[in-house]
Tab-separated table of C-alpha atoms in Angstrom:
chain	number	residue	atom	x	y	z
A	121	MET	CA	-62.443	20.377	-2.046
A	122	LEU	CA	-58.927	21.350	-3.097
A	123	ARG	CA	-58.237	22.889	0.306
A	124	SER	CA	-59.288	19.765	2.187
A	125	ARG	CA	-57.153	17.585	-0.108
A	126	PHE	CA	-54.197	19.921	0.418
A	127	ARG	CA	-54.687	19.749	4.208
A	128	ARG	CA	-54.752	15.946	4.093
A	129	LEU	CA	-51.578	15.855	2.012
A	130	LEU	CA	-49.942	18.344	4.359
A	131	ARG	CA	-50.855	16.246	7.406
A	132	VAL	CA	-49.495	13.107	5.727
A	133	GLY	CA	-46.302	14.943	4.794
A	134	LEU	CA	-45.833	16.259	8.322
A	135	ARG	CA	-46.392	12.811	9.794
A	136	LEU	CA	-43.916	11.249	7.387
A	137	GLY	CA	-41.397	14.001	8.138
A	138	ALA	CA	-41.852	13.551	11.885
A	139	ALA	CA	-41.476	9.775	11.522
A	140	LEU	CA	-38.301	10.244	9.490
A	141	VAL	CA	-36.831	12.656	12.045
A	142	LEU	CA	-37.727	10.265	14.866
A	143	ALA	CA	-36.170	7.337	12.985
A	144	LEU	CA	-32.965	9.315	12.415
A	145	LEU	CA	-32.822	10.343	16.074
A	146	LEU	CA	-33.314	6.736	17.178
A	147	ALA	CA	-30.651	5.574	14.711
A	148	GLU	CA	-28.281	8.271	15.993
A	149	LEU	CA	-28.910	7.128	19.570
A	150	ALA	CA	-28.392	3.469	18.628
A	151	VAL	CA	-25.080	4.223	16.896
A	152	ARG	CA	-23.832	6.197	19.897
A	153	VAL	CA	-24.933	3.576	22.449
A	154	ALA	CA	-23.408	0.748	20.398
A	155	GLY	CA	-20.147	2.688	19.983
A	156	LEU	CA	-20.140	2.283	16.216
A	157	ARG	CA	-18.074	5.369	15.435
A	158	PRO	CA	-15.434	4.605	12.773
A	159	PRO	CA	-11.817	4.368	13.938
A	160	PRO	CA	-9.750	7.582	13.888
A	161	ARG	CA	-7.946	8.396	10.689
A	162	SER	CA	-4.353	7.187	10.344
A	163	PRO	CA	-1.609	9.813	9.841
A	164	ARG	CA	-1.625	11.443	6.425
A	165	ALA	CA	1.109	10.502	3.966
A	166	ASP	CA	4.359	12.059	5.130
A	167	HIS	CA	6.884	13.328	2.607
A	168	SER	CA	9.439	14.824	4.983
A	169	LEU	CA	11.758	11.839	4.459
A	170	ILE	CA	11.453	11.946	0.657
A	171	TRP	CA	14.061	13.636	-1.515
A	172	ASN	CA	13.014	14.395	-5.099
A	173	VAL	CA	15.889	13.618	-7.450
A	174	SER	CA	16.439	15.442	-10.742
A	175	GLU	CA	16.665	13.498	-13.985
A	176	ASP	CA	20.091	15.010	-14.610
A	177	GLU	CA	21.406	13.693	-11.308
A	178	LEU	CA	19.909	10.187	-11.213
A	179	PRO	CA	17.829	9.444	-14.333
A	180	GLY	CA	14.692	7.408	-13.746
A	181	VAL	CA	14.924	7.292	-9.946
A	182	GLY	CA	12.350	10.021	-9.263
A	183	HIS	CA	12.826	10.191	-5.501
A	184	MET	CA	14.798	8.619	-2.675
A	185	LEU	CA	14.912	8.670	1.103
A	186	LYS	CA	16.784	11.461	2.882
A	187	ALA	CA	19.925	10.030	4.460
A	188	GLY	CA	20.024	10.620	8.213
A	189	GLY	CA	16.352	11.641	8.403
A	190	ALA	CA	13.917	10.617	11.126
A	191	VAL	CA	10.238	11.214	11.885
A	192	THR	CA	7.729	9.836	14.396
A	193	ARG	CA	4.058	9.241	13.623
A	194	VAL	CA	1.209	8.353	15.990
A	195	TYR	CA	-1.406	5.871	14.757
A	196	PRO	CA	-4.611	6.418	16.786
A	197	GLY	CA	-6.060	3.434	18.594
A	198	HIS	CA	-9.677	2.311	18.456
A	199	GLY	CA	-11.778	0.379	20.949
A	200	ASP	CA	-9.498	-1.574	23.273
A	201	GLU	CA	-6.419	-0.796	21.181
A	202	GLY	CA	-4.302	2.126	22.361
A	203	ASP	CA	-2.371	4.610	20.258
A	204	ARG	CA	0.695	3.222	18.504
A	205	THR	CA	3.860	5.198	17.766
A	206	VAL	CA	6.066	4.402	14.784
A	207	THR	CA	9.464	6.018	14.286
A	208	TYR	CA	10.984	6.005	10.824
A	209	VAL	CA	14.779	6.379	10.813
A	210	ILE	CA	16.825	6.571	7.616
A	211	ASN	CA	20.475	5.546	7.935
A	212	GLU	CA	23.428	7.454	6.502
A	213	LEU	CA	23.305	5.470	3.253
A	214	GLY	CA	19.682	6.477	2.624
A	215	TYR	CA	17.818	3.301	3.602
A	216	ARG	CA	15.284	2.563	6.334
A	217	GLU	CA	17.709	0.204	8.000
A	218	ASP	CA	20.023	-0.144	10.943
A	219	PRO	CA	23.494	1.197	10.096
A	220	PHE	CA	25.482	-1.176	7.880
A	221	PRO	CA	28.670	-0.867	5.793
A	222	GLU	CA	28.202	-0.087	2.125
A	223	ALA	CA	30.963	-2.536	1.203
A	224	LYS	CA	29.842	-6.118	1.729
A	225	PRO	CA	31.732	-7.772	4.627
A	226	ALA	CA	33.997	-10.657	3.674
A	227	GLY	CA	32.168	-13.976	3.754
A	228	SER	CA	28.727	-12.361	3.845
A	229	TYR	CA	25.826	-13.329	1.583
A	230	ARG	CA	23.949	-10.084	0.990
A	231	ILE	CA	20.287	-9.924	-0.070
A	232	VAL	CA	18.723	-6.573	-0.975
A	233	MET	CA	14.951	-6.098	-1.030
A	234	LEU	CA	13.666	-3.599	-3.580
A	235	GLY	CA	10.099	-2.349	-3.431
A	236	ASP	CA	7.710	0.424	-2.486
A	237	SER	CA	6.039	1.385	0.809
A	238	ILE	CA	5.186	-2.259	1.568
A	239	THR	CA	8.878	-3.180	1.561
A	240	TYR	CA	9.778	0.086	3.326
A	241	GLY	CA	7.272	-0.702	6.092
A	242	THR	CA	4.742	2.127	6.189
A	243	GLY	CA	2.746	1.947	9.411
A	244	ILE	CA	4.970	-0.573	11.201
A	245	ALA	CA	8.212	-0.732	13.164
A	246	LEU	CA	11.440	-1.608	11.371
A	247	GLU	CA	11.644	-5.042	13.008
A	248	GLN	CA	8.191	-5.879	11.602
A	249	THR	CA	9.216	-5.359	7.970
A	250	MET	CA	9.533	-8.394	5.731
A	251	ALA	CA	13.286	-7.915	5.316
A	252	HIS	CA	13.850	-8.055	9.061
A	253	GLN	CA	11.514	-11.019	9.524
A	254	LEU	CA	13.347	-12.960	6.817
A	255	ARG	CA	16.643	-12.766	8.711
A	256	PRO	CA	15.973	-15.248	11.547
A	257	LEU	CA	14.209	-17.635	9.154
A	258	LEU	CA	17.250	-17.790	6.861
A	259	ALA	CA	19.662	-17.935	9.805
A	260	GLU	CA	17.812	-20.976	11.126
A	261	ARG	CA	17.804	-22.654	7.730
A	262	PHE	CA	21.486	-21.918	7.024
A	263	PRO	CA	23.313	-22.136	10.374
A	264	GLY	CA	26.797	-20.691	10.319
A	265	ALA	CA	26.180	-18.630	7.183
A	266	GLN	CA	26.423	-14.850	7.424
A	267	ILE	CA	23.270	-13.798	5.562
A	268	GLU	CA	22.252	-10.146	5.408
A	269	VAL	CA	18.779	-9.033	4.300
A	270	LEU	CA	18.667	-5.281	3.689
A	271	ASN	CA	15.530	-3.173	3.331
A	272	CYS	CA	15.996	-0.959	0.251
A	273	GLY	CA	12.321	-0.096	-0.190
A	274	VAL	CA	11.303	3.450	-1.145
A	275	PRO	CA	7.640	4.516	-0.774
A	276	GLY	CA	5.778	5.538	-3.904
A	277	THR	CA	8.078	3.854	-6.420
A	278	ASN	CA	7.235	1.488	-9.261
A	279	THR	CA	9.239	-1.195	-11.062
A	280	GLY	CA	10.864	1.275	-13.452
A	281	GLN	CA	12.076	3.484	-10.615
A	282	GLN	CA	13.285	0.483	-8.635
A	283	ALA	CA	15.312	-0.692	-11.634
A	284	ALA	CA	16.941	2.753	-11.898
A	285	PHE	CA	17.540	2.832	-8.137
A	286	LEU	CA	19.207	-0.584	-8.279
A	287	ARG	CA	21.464	0.487	-11.131
A	288	ARG	CA	22.477	3.867	-9.725
A	289	ARG	CA	22.607	3.269	-5.971
A	290	VAL	CA	21.914	-0.248	-4.701
A	291	MET	CA	24.532	-1.974	-6.867
A	292	ALA	CA	27.160	-0.292	-4.677
A	293	LEU	CA	26.041	-2.646	-1.877
A	294	GLU	CA	27.417	-5.631	-3.862
A	295	PRO	CA	24.307	-7.815	-3.484
A	296	ASP	CA	24.375	-11.552	-4.082
A	297	MET	CA	20.596	-11.686	-4.461
A	298	VAL	CA	17.990	-9.106	-5.439
A	299	LEU	CA	14.502	-9.671	-4.052
A	300	LEU	CA	12.034	-7.503	-5.954
A	301	CYS	CA	8.826	-7.093	-3.954
A	302	SER	CA	6.215	-6.268	-6.567
A	303	THR	CA	2.731	-4.883	-5.826
A	304	ILE	CA	-0.413	-4.057	-7.763
A	305	VAL	CA	0.582	-0.357	-7.889
A	306	ASP	CA	3.725	-1.082	-9.947
A	307	ALA	CA	1.919	-0.342	-13.212
A	308	SER	CA	1.141	3.246	-12.202
A	309	GLY	CA	2.940	6.350	-10.985
A	310	TYR	CA	6.190	8.055	-11.934
A	311	GLY	CA	7.127	7.976	-15.614
A	312	ILE	CA	3.923	6.217	-16.725
A	313	HIS	CA	1.754	8.418	-18.942
A	314	ARG	CA	-1.755	7.127	-19.530
A	315	GLY	CA	-2.469	9.478	-22.402
A	316	PRO	CA	-4.650	12.576	-22.878
A	317	GLY	CA	-8.281	12.473	-21.868
A	318	HIS	CA	-7.833	9.873	-19.135
A	319	GLU	CA	-10.614	10.290	-16.586
A	320	PRO	CA	-10.662	8.939	-13.025
A	321	PRO	CA	-13.338	6.303	-12.292
A	322	GLU	CA	-16.832	7.605	-11.573
A	323	ALA	CA	-16.538	6.304	-8.007
A	324	ALA	CA	-13.553	8.604	-7.430
A	325	ARG	CA	-15.519	11.580	-8.746
A	326	TRP	CA	-18.323	10.801	-6.269
A	327	VAL	CA	-15.792	10.675	-3.424
A	328	ARG	CA	-14.623	14.188	-4.299
A	329	ALA	CA	-18.122	15.550	-4.925
A	330	LEU	CA	-19.420	14.306	-1.563
A	331	GLY	CA	-16.287	15.364	0.317
A	332	LEU	CA	-15.675	11.859	1.665
A	333	THR	CA	-12.489	10.829	3.472
A	334	SER	CA	-11.324	7.737	5.333
A	335	GLY	CA	-11.930	9.408	8.699
A	336	LEU	CA	-12.327	12.726	10.472
A	337	VAL	CA	-9.709	15.138	9.175
A	338	GLU	CA	-8.175	17.866	11.311
A	339	ALA	CA	-6.648	20.381	8.918
A	340	GLU	CA	-6.977	24.093	8.263
A	341	SER	CA	-7.111	23.981	4.467
A	342	LEU	CA	-9.652	21.525	3.097
A	343	PRO	CA	-11.768	21.564	-0.074
A	344	PRO	CA	-15.228	23.098	0.534
A	345	ALA	CA	-17.013	19.761	-0.009
A	346	VAL	CA	-14.843	18.088	2.638
A	347	GLN	CA	-15.381	20.980	5.061
A	348	ARG	CA	-19.159	20.650	4.754
A	349	THR	CA	-19.074	16.894	5.242
A	350	MET	CA	-16.683	17.190	8.196
A	351	ALA	CA	-18.987	19.699	9.919
A	352	VAL	CA	-21.858	17.201	9.821
A	353	ARG	CA	-19.700	14.197	10.762
A	354	ARG	CA	-18.335	15.910	13.864
A	355	VAL	CA	-21.806	16.376	15.383
A	356	SER	CA	-23.511	13.198	14.160
A	357	ALA	CA	-22.256	9.681	14.843
A	358	LEU	CA	-24.759	8.346	12.299
A	359	ALA	CA	-23.496	10.678	9.569
A	360	ASP	CA	-19.896	9.814	10.444
A	361	LEU	CA	-20.611	6.088	10.130
A	362	ALA	CA	-22.572	6.513	6.885
A	363	ALA	CA	-19.846	8.679	5.324
A	364	HIS	CA	-17.187	6.183	6.396
A	365	GLN	CA	-19.036	3.247	4.818
A	366	ALA	CA	-19.722	5.237	1.649
A	367	PHE	CA	-16.040	6.144	1.362
A	368	ARG	CA	-14.937	2.531	1.847
A	369	HIS	CA	-17.282	1.333	-0.892
A	370	LEU	CA	-16.623	4.108	-3.412
A	371	TYR	CA	-12.875	4.373	-2.837
A	372	GLY	CA	-12.450	0.598	-2.920
A	373	ARG	CA	-14.381	0.489	-6.189
A	374	SER	CA	-12.220	3.304	-7.567
A	375	LEU	CA	-8.992	1.455	-6.707
A	376	LEU	CA	-10.265	-1.749	-8.284
A	377	ILE	CA	-11.116	-0.025	-11.569
A	378	ASN	CA	-7.930	2.044	-11.626
A	379	TYR	CA	-5.516	-0.834	-10.975
A	380	ARG	CA	-7.235	-3.119	-13.466
A	381	ASP	CA	-7.016	-0.353	-16.042
A	382	CYS	CA	-3.283	0.083	-15.344
A	383	TRP	CA	-2.675	-3.662	-15.837
A	384	LYS	CA	-4.516	-4.089	-19.124
A	385	PRO	CA	-2.412	-6.003	-21.669
A	386	ASP	CA	0.070	-3.721	-23.427
A	387	SER	CA	-0.989	-0.707	-21.340
A	388	PRO	CA	1.651	1.961	-20.555
A	389	GLY	CA	1.881	0.543	-17.033
A	390	VAL	CA	2.461	-3.044	-18.141
A	391	ARG	CA	5.066	-1.908	-20.672
A	392	SER	CA	6.836	0.030	-17.907
A	393	VAL	CA	6.859	-3.003	-15.599
A	394	ARG	CA	8.215	-5.196	-18.406
A	395	ARG	CA	11.011	-2.712	-19.170
A	396	GLY	CA	11.919	-2.413	-15.496
A	397	LEU	CA	12.059	-6.176	-15.066
A	398	GLY	CA	14.247	-6.436	-18.149
A	399	VAL	CA	16.704	-3.883	-16.760
A	400	ILE	CA	16.904	-5.665	-13.406
A	401	LYS	CA	17.356	-9.030	-15.122
A	402	THR	CA	20.208	-7.641	-17.259
A	403	LEU	CA	21.938	-6.101	-14.237
A	404	ALA	CA	21.642	-9.378	-12.339
A	405	GLU	CA	23.154	-11.371	-15.192
A	406	ARG	CA	26.048	-8.964	-15.694
A	407	ARG	CA	26.970	-8.944	-12.013
A	408	GLY	CA	26.290	-12.613	-11.338
A	409	MET	CA	23.465	-11.843	-8.909
A	410	ARG	CA	20.500	-14.089	-8.267
A	411	LEU	CA	17.091	-12.465	-8.907
A	412	HIS	CA	13.730	-13.431	-7.430
A	413	VAL	CA	10.412	-11.569	-7.797
A	414	ALA	CA	7.747	-11.812	-5.099
A	415	MET	CA	4.337	-10.163	-5.475
A	416	PHE	CA	2.648	-8.952	-2.303
A	417	PRO	CA	-1.147	-9.186	-2.680
A	418	PHE	CA	-3.563	-6.318	-2.232
A	419	LEU	CA	-5.305	-6.846	1.107
A	420	ALA	CA	-8.793	-7.634	-0.176
A	421	GLY	CA	-10.645	-10.805	-1.118
A	422	LEU	CA	-8.170	-13.092	0.631
A	423	ASP	CA	-10.932	-15.655	1.222
A	424	GLY	CA	-10.802	-16.922	-2.360
A	425	ASP	CA	-12.371	-14.013	-4.242
A	426	TYR	CA	-9.119	-12.142	-4.837
A	427	PRO	CA	-9.799	-9.208	-7.215
A	428	PHE	CA	-6.401	-9.085	-8.961
A	429	THR	CA	-5.788	-12.688	-9.973
A	430	ALA	CA	-5.493	-11.797	-13.669
A	431	GLU	CA	-3.068	-8.951	-12.948
A	432	ALA	CA	-0.850	-11.191	-10.814
A	433	GLY	CA	-0.953	-13.681	-13.674
A	434	ARG	CA	0.424	-11.056	-16.057
A	435	MET	CA	3.301	-10.381	-13.676
A	436	SER	CA	3.964	-14.103	-13.426
A	437	ASN	CA	3.941	-14.444	-17.226
A	438	MET	CA	6.419	-11.583	-17.635
A	439	CYS	CA	8.769	-13.258	-15.162
A	440	THR	CA	8.391	-16.575	-16.978
A	441	GLU	CA	9.299	-14.905	-20.289
A	442	LEU	CA	12.459	-13.530	-18.660
A	443	ALA	CA	13.251	-16.818	-16.867
A	444	VAL	CA	13.004	-15.071	-13.484
A	445	PRO	CA	11.670	-17.042	-10.486
A	446	PHE	CA	8.331	-15.631	-9.324
A	447	THR	CA	6.396	-16.146	-6.085
A	448	HIS	CA	2.900	-14.827	-5.461
A	449	LEU	CA	2.523	-14.372	-1.705
A	450	LEU	CA	-1.287	-14.633	-1.731
A	451	PRO	CA	-1.363	-18.242	-0.395
A	452	ALA	CA	0.553	-17.099	2.694
A	453	LEU	CA	-2.270	-14.729	3.673
A	454	GLN	CA	-5.329	-16.770	2.761
A	455	GLY	CA	-7.603	-17.632	5.658
A	456	TYR	CA	-7.181	-14.205	7.233
A	457	ARG	CA	-9.500	-11.224	7.057
A	458	PRO	CA	-7.926	-8.089	5.553
A	459	GLY	CA	-8.570	-6.225	8.805
A	460	GLN	CA	-6.352	-8.707	10.651
A	461	LEU	CA	-3.424	-7.921	8.360
A	462	GLN	CA	-3.662	-4.135	7.908
A	463	ALA	CA	-1.303	-1.689	9.587
A	464	HIS	CA	-4.300	0.459	10.553
A	465	ALA	CA	-8.055	0.392	10.019
A	466	HIS	CA	-7.689	3.093	7.339
A	467	ASP	CA	-4.383	1.820	5.933
A	468	ARG	CA	-4.076	-1.260	3.707
A	469	HIS	CA	-0.318	-1.560	4.190
A	470	PRO	CA	0.549	-4.935	5.772
A	471	ASN	CA	1.139	-5.148	9.504
A	472	GLY	CA	3.732	-7.238	11.318
A	473	LEU	CA	1.617	-10.402	11.154
A	474	ALA	CA	1.131	-10.102	7.389
A	475	ASN	CA	4.866	-9.628	6.879
A	476	ALA	CA	5.665	-12.572	9.157
A	477	LEU	CA	3.380	-14.851	7.137
A	478	ALA	CA	4.806	-13.563	3.856
A	479	ALA	CA	8.408	-13.879	5.060
A	480	ARG	CA	7.891	-17.510	6.076
A	481	TYR	CA	6.417	-18.330	2.660
A	482	LEU	CA	9.105	-16.403	0.788
A	483	ALA	CA	11.933	-18.002	2.771
A	484	GLU	CA	10.835	-21.393	1.449
A	485	ALA	CA	10.808	-20.066	-2.114
A	486	ILE	CA	14.279	-18.493	-2.098
A	487	ALA	CA	16.046	-21.118	0.030
A	488	PRO	CA	17.034	-23.401	-2.897
A	489	GLY	CA	18.781	-20.530	-4.694
A	490	ILE	CA	20.662	-19.492	-1.563
A	491	ALA	CA	21.662	-23.095	-0.901
A	492	ALA	CA	23.060	-23.381	-4.424
A	493	ASP	CA	25.045	-20.150	-4.011
A	494	LEU	CA	26.416	-21.273	-0.646
A	495	GLY	CA	27.277	-24.718	-1.986
A	496	ARG	CA	24.957	-26.539	0.412
């Protein structure tokens, strides 16, 4: 009796196992035939152009760009899109810009753009950055005026660092206007201590435990969990697609939780942003510079379900308290899918189109201040 029941259960188990294997094989075949492999991974973060600065030398700055440095990165294509090469060149003054004189030319109206990797232009050519796309828009609006827009963005910096950078380096450029390009990451990073016992979101712990990444990684030294996952992903299109989708969901959830945590009222991050804004405001008043803050949105939920509305509201309120003009650039990008505006499928930095849309919107916002300064 027991033996016959065991045999029946064994037969059922074998049939279910065979059906599962067949289903997986058919799914693997379908994924391969449909060409559903995820896009290749974008280049890993490059730090060869970053120069870490000591607190004794330039307090609060943290790091800068290496003057005279240059590096080329290849962004793999996907589908009908071919590979794309981006060359990052840092001029002799330490900015990702064409060469320009440190002393402001006579008769020039000089605008400097402070910010992080979005302002710097990670993943895109120099001419696609927002600073460069602002130039023709302002030239058209103010014919005959000599208006410079200089890209002073440094990847991986927050508002506090940008305030220190303005004070200790950028002020030498004699700007007439400071455009601070704020982002959701400004309440995290260098100099912001979130206290003992802070744990990363559970989603981030799952990403590490499962060895998930944004794409196939070619590297000699990888954590064991990533090595195991990579071995399976290289031979199975289905596993590669499943791991990619799992990473997108878990990592996106992790970012959402982390950034919202950083922007909680009176959090260390919010206090740091407020201090940085105060420093920039004071510098602008002392030197007679115009100041305008623009917040570039996180590329998600642009269809009306934007996840960081409350956080952008806190930035707006801080600017209002300081009597600093503020522009949220979200309306400029609404109606587009995030994938249309990303520098790469695995990289949420804005592409040339996103910067063009933002520049057009921002030009309208800053034009009245420029007109007043130019006496027009």
